[in-house]
Amino acid sequence: MTATGRGVSHHSSLQNHIPPSVSYFRILTRMVSLYRRVQSQEKLLKDQLPALLADIVPAHDKLFSAAHIKRITKYWQLALNLVCENLYQLSERQLQASEYKRIMLLSVFGPLFDDLFDDKILQHEQIAALVARPETYVAQNETDLLVTKLYLALLELTPNRQLFVHQLQQVSHWQIASLKQLKDNLTKEELQEITYNKSYYAILLFCAVLDFYPDQQLLEILYPVAGLMQLTNDAFDVWKDVQHGVYTLPNRYLNFEELQALFLSEIALINQKLWQLPYGARNKQSFAITVHSLHAMGWISLEQLKNVTAAISTYAELQQLSRKTLVCDMDSWQQKKKWLKQIRQFVNYYGSNTTPASR
């Protein structure tokens, strides 16, 4: 998909040249580096967030609970590590202080904007009016007043207001479309379209606050990256979703082999397109390791779901399984070893008929 929302094909022919295999050591050092960055980012957010909000929301300390701060921190870390810094390191760019400020502000805005839909705080027409004309929007409650203040601050700071508004409108569109997941009559194609697009436009919203927006080649990589990110989230959230009557690709069809085939197809596509970019090999490897570290978790969760649901065939039966059975625990050393192995397999995967060259 392009920045204007028009679709593009995300199929690619397999390249004859397969890059050298990425070693376990390379993957381990990248993951250790990411872990350290996450730790430092949490401290940075804690130190800088109060000053950032002071002028926009003077009474922020009374408005944001510990749960709010936890959600903001998660948005901030995902936005930085999987999207913004990860994209910039490809071309050896560095995020500027102004960009960090926008990303942090968007990380506060994002969860609150989601709540307008999820908690039914506003009608969809009211949300559309807020997004299109924030300067004249009349707030209905404390939450949308806070959302409006943050939105106006972002529009003042972002380099391309029109682009940011457009992407937020797309986020709104797919948020509304995702409400169809409360009904069991969606086709598989419709469900996959919603799954991919709600994640894709959430990523593009963060890209819209950067000084350098991704070009078409990167957008074509981000689409499957985003789709697998959402599928990973859905695989981990199967228990929660069935308790709330939400239908997703993992819980609606219980066809985990088909989902794993989709994963492999998209992983190959991402890697093929990534290797065609005019950037250094090490930069491209770092990008792949980062995005596939999340995708690998999704694969492990699908493996577990495939095993524990082997004897069931309906959504109703799935609802009877316990949280312990359905939730994938990644905390054990055995799981972490499996995770690193899966990351390496994904980073080195270019299609079922290819074998990466030895390093």
PDB file of C-alpha atoms in Angstrom, residues 33-302:
ATOM      1  CA  SER A  33      21.654  -4.593  21.994  1.00  0.00           C
ATOM      2  CA  LEU A  34      17.872  -4.252  21.615  1.00  0.00           C
ATOM      3  CA  TYR A  35      17.319  -5.351  25.204  1.00  0.00           C
ATOM      4  CA  ARG A  36      19.711  -2.686  26.483  1.00  0.00           C
ATOM      5  CA  ARG A  37      18.030  -0.056  24.331  1.00  0.00           C
ATOM      6  CA  VAL A  38      14.613  -0.997  25.683  1.00  0.00           C
ATOM      7  CA  GLN A  39      15.892  -0.599  29.219  1.00  0.00           C
ATOM      8  CA  SER A  40      17.373   2.832  28.499  1.00  0.00           C
ATOM      9  CA  GLN A  41      14.236   3.923  26.598  1.00  0.00           C
ATOM     10  CA  GLU A  42      12.052   3.179  29.599  1.00  0.00           C
ATOM     11  CA  LYS A  43      14.208   5.455  31.756  1.00  0.00           C
ATOM     12  CA  LEU A  44      14.272   8.135  29.044  1.00  0.00           C
ATOM     13  CA  LEU A  45      10.490   8.138  28.819  1.00  0.00           C
ATOM     14  CA  LYS A  46      10.119   8.373  32.577  1.00  0.00           C
ATOM     15  CA  ASP A  47      12.526  11.322  32.700  1.00  0.00           C
ATOM     16  CA  GLN A  48      11.197  13.281  29.708  1.00  0.00           C
ATOM     17  CA  LEU A  49       7.451  12.607  29.604  1.00  0.00           C
ATOM     18  CA  PRO A  50       6.429  14.949  32.475  1.00  0.00           C
ATOM     19  CA  ALA A  51       8.191  17.934  30.891  1.00  0.00           C
ATOM     20  CA  LEU A  52       6.736  17.097  27.460  1.00  0.00           C
ATOM     21  CA  LEU A  53       3.175  17.032  28.811  1.00  0.00           C
ATOM     22  CA  ALA A  54       3.509  19.975  31.177  1.00  0.00           C
ATOM     23  CA  ASP A  55       2.582  22.636  28.600  1.00  0.00           C
ATOM     24  CA  ILE A  56      -0.014  20.552  26.744  1.00  0.00           C
ATOM     25  CA  VAL A  57      -1.757  18.885  29.698  1.00  0.00           C
ATOM     26  CA  PRO A  58      -0.818  20.771  32.886  1.00  0.00           C
ATOM     27  CA  ALA A  59      -2.664  18.319  35.176  1.00  0.00           C
ATOM     28  CA  HIS A  60      -1.308  15.203  33.459  1.00  0.00           C
ATOM     29  CA  ASP A  61      -0.111  13.659  36.728  1.00  0.00           C
ATOM     30  CA  LYS A  62      -3.755  13.377  37.798  1.00  0.00           C
ATOM     31  CA  LEU A  63      -4.992  12.088  34.438  1.00  0.00           C
ATOM     32  CA  PHE A  64      -2.553   9.258  33.727  1.00  0.00           C
ATOM     33  CA  SER A  65      -2.670   6.174  35.943  1.00  0.00           C
ATOM     34  CA  ALA A  66       0.067   3.551  36.223  1.00  0.00           C
ATOM     35  CA  ALA A  67      -1.861   1.490  33.642  1.00  0.00           C
ATOM     36  CA  HIS A  68      -1.854   4.470  31.253  1.00  0.00           C
ATOM     37  CA  ILE A  69       1.901   4.914  31.646  1.00  0.00           C
ATOM     38  CA  LYS A  70       2.440   1.198  30.999  1.00  0.00           C
ATOM     39  CA  ARG A  71       0.488   1.425  27.727  1.00  0.00           C
ATOM     40  CA  ILE A  72       2.335   4.593  26.707  1.00  0.00           C
ATOM     41  CA  THR A  73       5.667   2.884  27.393  1.00  0.00           C
ATOM     42  CA  LYS A  74       4.679  -0.113  25.247  1.00  0.00           C
ATOM     43  CA  TYR A  75       3.662   2.148  22.345  1.00  0.00           C
ATOM     44  CA  TRP A  76       6.894   4.128  22.698  1.00  0.00           C
ATOM     45  CA  GLN A  77       9.137   1.065  22.696  1.00  0.00           C
ATOM     46  CA  LEU A  78       7.376  -0.658  19.785  1.00  0.00           C
ATOM     47  CA  ALA A  79       7.372   2.556  17.753  1.00  0.00           C
ATOM     48  CA  LEU A  80      11.075   3.156  18.307  1.00  0.00           C
ATOM     49  CA  ASN A  81      12.501  -0.342  18.026  1.00  0.00           C
ATOM     50  CA  LEU A  82      10.305  -1.957  15.394  1.00  0.00           C
ATOM     51  CA  VAL A  83       9.487   1.074  13.272  1.00  0.00           C
ATOM     52  CA  CYS A  84      11.250   4.429  13.596  1.00  0.00           C
ATOM     53  CA  GLU A  85      14.809   3.601  14.673  1.00  0.00           C
ATOM     54  CA  ASN A  86      14.679   0.340  12.741  1.00  0.00           C
ATOM     55  CA  LEU A  87      13.816   2.153   9.508  1.00  0.00           C
ATOM     56  CA  TYR A  88      16.380   4.869  10.053  1.00  0.00           C
ATOM     57  CA  GLN A  89      19.271   2.500  10.756  1.00  0.00           C
ATOM     58  CA  LEU A  90      18.821   1.007   7.265  1.00  0.00           C
ATOM     59  CA  SER A  91      20.095   4.227   5.712  1.00  0.00           C
ATOM     60  CA  GLU A  92      22.288   5.110   8.698  1.00  0.00           C
ATOM     61  CA  ARG A  93      20.118   8.047   9.729  1.00  0.00           C
ATOM     62  CA  GLN A  94      19.779   9.188  13.329  1.00  0.00           C
ATOM     63  CA  LEU A  95      16.541  10.286  14.952  1.00  0.00           C
ATOM     64  CA  GLN A  96      16.668  13.940  15.952  1.00  0.00           C
ATOM     65  CA  ALA A  97      15.471  15.319  19.291  1.00  0.00           C
ATOM     66  CA  SER A  98      12.435  16.826  17.541  1.00  0.00           C
ATOM     67  CA  GLU A  99      11.503  13.408  16.146  1.00  0.00           C
ATOM     68  CA  TYR A 100      11.867  11.715  19.533  1.00  0.00           C
ATOM     69  CA  LYS A 101       9.511  14.359  20.918  1.00  0.00           C
ATOM     70  CA  ARG A 102       6.878  13.657  18.260  1.00  0.00           C
ATOM     71  CA  ILE A 103       7.174   9.882  18.691  1.00  0.00           C
ATOM     72  CA  MET A 104       6.782  10.238  22.453  1.00  0.00           C
ATOM     73  CA  LEU A 105       3.773  12.517  22.052  1.00  0.00           C
ATOM     74  CA  LEU A 106       2.184  10.112  19.567  1.00  0.00           C
ATOM     75  CA  SER A 107       2.781   7.281  22.056  1.00  0.00           C
ATOM     76  CA  VAL A 108       0.609   9.202  24.543  1.00  0.00           C
ATOM     77  CA  PHE A 109      -2.004  10.071  21.924  1.00  0.00           C
ATOM     78  CA  GLY A 110      -2.287   6.579  20.368  1.00  0.00           C
ATOM     79  CA  PRO A 111      -3.730   4.600  23.307  1.00  0.00           C
ATOM     80  CA  LEU A 112      -6.205   7.386  24.127  1.00  0.00           C
ATOM     81  CA  PHE A 113      -7.344   7.577  20.495  1.00  0.00           C
ATOM     82  CA  ASP A 114      -7.869   3.795  20.501  1.00  0.00           C
ATOM     83  CA  ASP A 115     -10.031   4.172  23.612  1.00  0.00           C
ATOM     84  CA  LEU A 116     -12.447   6.437  21.718  1.00  0.00           C
ATOM     85  CA  PHE A 117     -13.375   3.349  19.677  1.00  0.00           C
ATOM     86  CA  ASP A 118     -12.795   0.500  22.104  1.00  0.00           C
ATOM     87  CA  ASP A 119     -14.628   2.099  25.029  1.00  0.00           C
ATOM     88  CA  LYS A 120     -17.301   3.681  22.777  1.00  0.00           C
ATOM     89  CA  ILE A 121     -16.497   7.126  24.177  1.00  0.00           C
ATOM     90  CA  LEU A 122     -17.600   8.846  20.956  1.00  0.00           C
ATOM     91  CA  GLN A 123     -19.781   8.036  17.967  1.00  0.00           C
ATOM     92  CA  HIS A 124     -17.841   7.324  14.784  1.00  0.00           C
ATOM     93  CA  GLU A 125     -19.123  10.552  13.211  1.00  0.00           C
ATOM     94  CA  GLN A 126     -17.771  12.521  16.175  1.00  0.00           C
ATOM     95  CA  ILE A 127     -14.351  10.876  15.838  1.00  0.00           C
ATOM     96  CA  ALA A 128     -14.315  11.707  12.130  1.00  0.00           C
ATOM     97  CA  ALA A 129     -15.081  15.350  12.930  1.00  0.00           C
ATOM     98  CA  LEU A 130     -12.332  15.470  15.547  1.00  0.00           C
ATOM     99  CA  VAL A 131      -9.769  14.048  13.105  1.00  0.00           C
ATOM    100  CA  ALA A 132     -10.748  16.281  10.182  1.00  0.00           C
ATOM    101  CA  ARG A 133     -11.293  19.571  12.048  1.00  0.00           C
ATOM    102  CA  PRO A 134      -9.631  19.496  15.491  1.00  0.00           C
ATOM    103  CA  GLU A 135      -9.443  23.296  15.770  1.00  0.00           C
ATOM    104  CA  THR A 136     -13.249  23.621  15.719  1.00  0.00           C
ATOM    105  CA  TYR A 137     -14.122  20.335  17.411  1.00  0.00           C
ATOM    106  CA  VAL A 138     -16.157  20.752  20.629  1.00  0.00           C
ATOM    107  CA  ALA A 139     -15.099  18.147  23.198  1.00  0.00           C
ATOM    108  CA  GLN A 140     -17.810  15.977  24.763  1.00  0.00           C
ATOM    109  CA  ASN A 141     -15.899  14.659  27.759  1.00  0.00           C
ATOM    110  CA  GLU A 142     -12.533  14.654  29.512  1.00  0.00           C
ATOM    111  CA  THR A 143     -11.025  11.941  27.304  1.00  0.00           C
ATOM    112  CA  ASP A 144     -11.752  13.504  23.929  1.00  0.00           C
ATOM    113  CA  LEU A 145     -10.660  16.904  25.280  1.00  0.00           C
ATOM    114  CA  LEU A 146      -7.300  15.344  26.153  1.00  0.00           C
ATOM    115  CA  VAL A 147      -7.125  13.603  22.756  1.00  0.00           C
ATOM    116  CA  THR A 148      -7.849  16.910  20.992  1.00  0.00           C
ATOM    117  CA  LYS A 149      -5.129  18.778  22.896  1.00  0.00           C
ATOM    118  CA  LEU A 150      -2.555  16.103  22.090  1.00  0.00           C
ATOM    119  CA  TYR A 151      -3.675  15.946  18.459  1.00  0.00           C
ATOM    120  CA  LEU A 152      -3.339  19.699  17.984  1.00  0.00           C
ATOM    121  CA  ALA A 153       0.128  19.604  19.543  1.00  0.00           C
ATOM    122  CA  LEU A 154       1.157  16.835  17.130  1.00  0.00           C
ATOM    123  CA  LEU A 155      -0.202  18.711  14.126  1.00  0.00           C
ATOM    124  CA  GLU A 156       1.805  21.763  15.138  1.00  0.00           C
ATOM    125  CA  LEU A 157       5.018  19.736  15.401  1.00  0.00           C
ATOM    126  CA  THR A 158       4.709  17.196  12.582  1.00  0.00           C
ATOM    127  CA  PRO A 159       6.549  18.002   9.304  1.00  0.00           C
ATOM    128  CA  ASN A 160       3.593  17.128   7.032  1.00  0.00           C
ATOM    129  CA  ARG A 161       0.205  17.880   8.567  1.00  0.00           C
ATOM    130  CA  GLN A 162      -1.793  16.615   5.570  1.00  0.00           C
ATOM    131  CA  LEU A 163      -0.002  13.264   5.596  1.00  0.00           C
ATOM    132  CA  PHE A 164      -0.509  12.817   9.340  1.00  0.00           C
ATOM    133  CA  VAL A 165      -4.233  13.640   9.105  1.00  0.00           C
ATOM    134  CA  HIS A 166      -4.631  11.229   6.184  1.00  0.00           C
ATOM    135  CA  GLN A 167      -2.956   8.371   8.045  1.00  0.00           C
ATOM    136  CA  LEU A 168      -5.043   9.034  11.151  1.00  0.00           C
ATOM    137  CA  GLN A 169      -8.173   8.889   9.000  1.00  0.00           C
ATOM    138  CA  GLN A 170      -7.000   5.515   7.694  1.00  0.00           C
ATOM    139  CA  VAL A 171      -6.362   4.330  11.254  1.00  0.00           C
ATOM    140  CA  SER A 172      -9.937   5.396  12.110  1.00  0.00           C
ATOM    141  CA  HIS A 173     -11.331   3.599   9.052  1.00  0.00           C
ATOM    142  CA  TRP A 174      -9.701   0.298   9.966  1.00  0.00           C
ATOM    143  CA  GLN A 175     -10.575   0.679  13.639  1.00  0.00           C
ATOM    144  CA  ILE A 176     -14.212   0.854  12.585  1.00  0.00           C
ATOM    145  CA  ALA A 177     -13.760  -2.044  10.156  1.00  0.00           C
ATOM    146  CA  SER A 178     -12.251  -4.150  12.955  1.00  0.00           C
ATOM    147  CA  LEU A 179     -15.585  -3.962  14.824  1.00  0.00           C
ATOM    148  CA  LYS A 180     -16.828  -6.474  12.240  1.00  0.00           C
ATOM    149  CA  GLN A 181     -14.630  -8.977  14.084  1.00  0.00           C
ATOM    150  CA  LEU A 182     -17.354  -9.180  16.726  1.00  0.00           C
ATOM    151  CA  LYS A 183     -19.455 -11.137  14.187  1.00  0.00           C
ATOM    152  CA  ASP A 184     -18.702 -14.573  12.768  1.00  0.00           C
ATOM    153  CA  ASN A 185     -19.823 -13.848   9.192  1.00  0.00           C
ATOM    154  CA  LEU A 186     -16.592 -12.278   7.892  1.00  0.00           C
ATOM    155  CA  THR A 187     -14.935 -14.105   5.023  1.00  0.00           C
ATOM    156  CA  LYS A 188     -11.329 -15.170   5.433  1.00  0.00           C
ATOM    157  CA  GLU A 189     -10.260 -12.573   2.866  1.00  0.00           C
ATOM    158  CA  GLU A 190     -12.088  -9.749   4.689  1.00  0.00           C
ATOM    159  CA  LEU A 191     -10.643 -10.810   8.022  1.00  0.00           C
ATOM    160  CA  GLN A 192      -7.114 -10.879   6.620  1.00  0.00           C
ATOM    161  CA  GLU A 193      -7.562  -7.448   5.025  1.00  0.00           C
ATOM    162  CA  ILE A 194      -8.656  -5.950   8.353  1.00  0.00           C
ATOM    163  CA  THR A 195      -5.859  -7.749  10.204  1.00  0.00           C
ATOM    164  CA  TYR A 196      -3.179  -6.353   7.909  1.00  0.00           C
ATOM    165  CA  ASN A 197      -4.488  -2.845   7.382  1.00  0.00           C
ATOM    166  CA  LYS A 198      -5.224  -1.894  10.978  1.00  0.00           C
ATOM    167  CA  SER A 199      -1.620  -2.734  11.829  1.00  0.00           C
ATOM    168  CA  TYR A 200      -0.158  -1.218   8.655  1.00  0.00           C
ATOM    169  CA  TYR A 201      -1.749   2.187   9.123  1.00  0.00           C
ATOM    170  CA  ALA A 202      -0.822   2.254  12.797  1.00  0.00           C
ATOM    171  CA  ILE A 203       2.797   1.893  11.645  1.00  0.00           C
ATOM    172  CA  LEU A 204       2.397   4.541   8.950  1.00  0.00           C
ATOM    173  CA  LEU A 205       1.017   6.972  11.520  1.00  0.00           C
ATOM    174  CA  PHE A 206       4.344   6.797  13.369  1.00  0.00           C
ATOM    175  CA  CYS A 207       6.196   7.132  10.070  1.00  0.00           C
ATOM    176  CA  ALA A 208       4.207  10.306   9.404  1.00  0.00           C
ATOM    177  CA  VAL A 209       5.885  12.135  12.299  1.00  0.00           C
ATOM    178  CA  LEU A 210       9.387  11.418  10.976  1.00  0.00           C
ATOM    179  CA  ASP A 211      11.453  13.846   8.927  1.00  0.00           C
ATOM    180  CA  PHE A 212      12.002  11.116   6.302  1.00  0.00           C
ATOM    181  CA  TYR A 213       8.889   9.165   5.297  1.00  0.00           C
ATOM    182  CA  PRO A 214       9.476   5.636   3.871  1.00  0.00           C
ATOM    183  CA  ASP A 215       9.725   5.363   0.092  1.00  0.00           C
ATOM    184  CA  GLN A 216       7.622   2.974  -1.996  1.00  0.00           C
ATOM    185  CA  GLN A 217      10.079   0.082  -1.659  1.00  0.00           C
ATOM    186  CA  LEU A 218       9.977   0.320   2.117  1.00  0.00           C
ATOM    187  CA  LEU A 219       6.183   0.650   2.175  1.00  0.00           C
ATOM    188  CA  GLU A 220       5.930  -2.629   0.277  1.00  0.00           C
ATOM    189  CA  ILE A 221       8.048  -4.278   2.979  1.00  0.00           C
ATOM    190  CA  LEU A 222       6.140  -2.676   5.835  1.00  0.00           C
ATOM    191  CA  TYR A 223       2.796  -4.099   4.666  1.00  0.00           C
ATOM    192  CA  PRO A 224       3.643  -7.791   5.280  1.00  0.00           C
ATOM    193  CA  VAL A 225       5.750  -6.825   8.318  1.00  0.00           C
ATOM    194  CA  ALA A 226       2.664  -5.163   9.811  1.00  0.00           C
ATOM    195  CA  GLY A 227       0.379  -8.043   8.888  1.00  0.00           C
ATOM    196  CA  LEU A 228       2.571 -10.611  10.635  1.00  0.00           C
ATOM    197  CA  MET A 229       2.911  -8.315  13.642  1.00  0.00           C
ATOM    198  CA  GLN A 230      -0.880  -8.272  14.036  1.00  0.00           C
ATOM    199  CA  LEU A 231      -1.140 -12.023  13.446  1.00  0.00           C
ATOM    200  CA  THR A 232       1.478 -12.495  16.172  1.00  0.00           C
ATOM    201  CA  ASN A 233      -0.595 -10.359  18.516  1.00  0.00           C
ATOM    202  CA  ASP A 234      -3.737 -12.332  17.621  1.00  0.00           C
ATOM    203  CA  ALA A 235      -1.972 -15.652  18.254  1.00  0.00           C
ATOM    204  CA  PHE A 236      -0.887 -14.513  21.714  1.00  0.00           C
ATOM    205  CA  ASP A 237      -4.343 -13.078  22.469  1.00  0.00           C
ATOM    206  CA  VAL A 238      -6.447 -16.096  21.476  1.00  0.00           C
ATOM    207  CA  TRP A 239      -7.662 -16.709  25.037  1.00  0.00           C
ATOM    208  CA  LYS A 240      -8.543 -13.046  25.629  1.00  0.00           C
ATOM    209  CA  ASP A 241     -10.232 -12.667  22.248  1.00  0.00           C
ATOM    210  CA  VAL A 242     -12.470 -15.729  22.609  1.00  0.00           C
ATOM    211  CA  GLN A 243     -13.530 -14.543  26.065  1.00  0.00           C
ATOM    212  CA  HIS A 244     -14.653 -11.239  24.494  1.00  0.00           C
ATOM    213  CA  GLY A 245     -16.200 -12.787  21.392  1.00  0.00           C
ATOM    214  CA  VAL A 246     -13.626 -11.336  18.999  1.00  0.00           C
ATOM    215  CA  TYR A 247     -12.966 -13.334  15.839  1.00  0.00           C
ATOM    216  CA  THR A 248      -9.430 -13.414  14.429  1.00  0.00           C
ATOM    217  CA  LEU A 249      -7.678 -15.543  11.828  1.00  0.00           C
ATOM    218  CA  PRO A 250      -6.129 -17.815  14.489  1.00  0.00           C
ATOM    219  CA  ASN A 251      -9.307 -18.426  16.514  1.00  0.00           C
ATOM    220  CA  ARG A 252     -11.961 -18.306  13.765  1.00  0.00           C
ATOM    221  CA  TYR A 253     -10.683 -21.082  11.504  1.00  0.00           C
ATOM    222  CA  LEU A 254      -8.275 -23.043  13.748  1.00  0.00           C
ATOM    223  CA  ASN A 255      -6.157 -23.740  10.673  1.00  0.00           C
ATOM    224  CA  PHE A 256      -2.700 -23.140  12.069  1.00  0.00           C
ATOM    225  CA  GLU A 257      -0.846 -24.934   9.294  1.00  0.00           C
ATOM    226  CA  GLU A 258      -2.399 -22.519   6.796  1.00  0.00           C
ATOM    227  CA  LEU A 259      -1.364 -19.564   8.958  1.00  0.00           C
ATOM    228  CA  GLN A 260       2.173 -20.913   9.205  1.00  0.00           C
ATOM    229  CA  ALA A 261       2.264 -21.225   5.415  1.00  0.00           C
ATOM    230  CA  LEU A 262       1.184 -17.574   5.240  1.00  0.00           C
ATOM    231  CA  PHE A 263       3.960 -16.660   7.686  1.00  0.00           C
ATOM    232  CA  LEU A 264       6.594 -18.383   5.552  1.00  0.00           C
ATOM    233  CA  SER A 265       5.326 -16.776   2.364  1.00  0.00           C
ATOM    234  CA  GLU A 266       5.441 -13.309   3.919  1.00  0.00           C
ATOM    235  CA  ILE A 267       8.830 -13.881   5.586  1.00  0.00           C
ATOM    236  CA  ALA A 268      10.311 -14.855   2.213  1.00  0.00           C
ATOM    237  CA  LEU A 269       8.729 -11.794   0.597  1.00  0.00           C
ATOM    238  CA  ILE A 270      10.072  -9.443   3.270  1.00  0.00           C
ATOM    239  CA  ASN A 271      13.580 -10.869   3.002  1.00  0.00           C
ATOM    240  CA  GLN A 272      13.617 -10.816  -0.797  1.00  0.00           C
ATOM    241  CA  LYS A 273      12.455  -7.201  -0.991  1.00  0.00           C
ATOM    242  CA  LEU A 274      14.721  -6.140   1.857  1.00  0.00           C
ATOM    243  CA  TRP A 275      17.788  -7.518   0.103  1.00  0.00           C
ATOM    244  CA  GLN A 276      16.985  -5.509  -3.020  1.00  0.00           C
ATOM    245  CA  LEU A 277      17.273  -2.217  -1.119  1.00  0.00           C
ATOM    246  CA  PRO A 278      20.382  -0.092  -1.788  1.00  0.00           C
ATOM    247  CA  TYR A 279      21.694  -0.274   1.776  1.00  0.00           C
ATOM    248  CA  GLY A 280      24.527  -2.077   3.540  1.00  0.00           C
ATOM    249  CA  ALA A 281      24.221  -5.794   4.199  1.00  0.00           C
ATOM    250  CA  ARG A 282      24.717  -5.418   7.948  1.00  0.00           C
ATOM    251  CA  ASN A 283      22.000  -2.755   8.132  1.00  0.00           C
ATOM    252  CA  LYS A 284      19.554  -5.003   6.307  1.00  0.00           C
ATOM    253  CA  GLN A 285      20.409  -7.920   8.569  1.00  0.00           C
ATOM    254  CA  SER A 286      19.770  -5.779  11.652  1.00  0.00           C
ATOM    255  CA  PHE A 287      16.381  -4.732  10.272  1.00  0.00           C
ATOM    256  CA  ALA A 288      15.440  -8.338   9.529  1.00  0.00           C
ATOM    257  CA  ILE A 289      16.527  -9.602  12.946  1.00  0.00           C
ATOM    258  CA  THR A 290      14.462  -6.921  14.667  1.00  0.00           C
ATOM    259  CA  VAL A 291      11.188  -7.443  12.803  1.00  0.00           C
ATOM    260  CA  HIS A 292      11.517 -11.230  12.704  1.00  0.00           C
ATOM    261  CA  SER A 293      12.171 -11.347  16.452  1.00  0.00           C
ATOM    262  CA  LEU A 294       8.484 -10.494  16.854  1.00  0.00           C
ATOM    263  CA  HIS A 295       7.343 -12.715  13.996  1.00  0.00           C
ATOM    264  CA  ALA A 296       9.239 -15.633  15.544  1.00  0.00           C
ATOM    265  CA  MET A 297       7.156 -15.253  18.705  1.00  0.00           C
ATOM    266  CA  GLY A 298       4.039 -15.492  16.563  1.00  0.00           C
ATOM    267  CA  TRP A 299       5.292 -18.693  14.958  1.00  0.00           C
ATOM    268  CA  ILE A 300       6.031 -20.286  18.353  1.00  0.00           C
ATOM    269  CA  SER A 301       2.578 -19.313  19.595  1.00  0.00           C
ATOM    270  CA  LEU A 302       0.957 -20.831  16.486  1.00  0.00           C
TER     271      LEU A 302
END
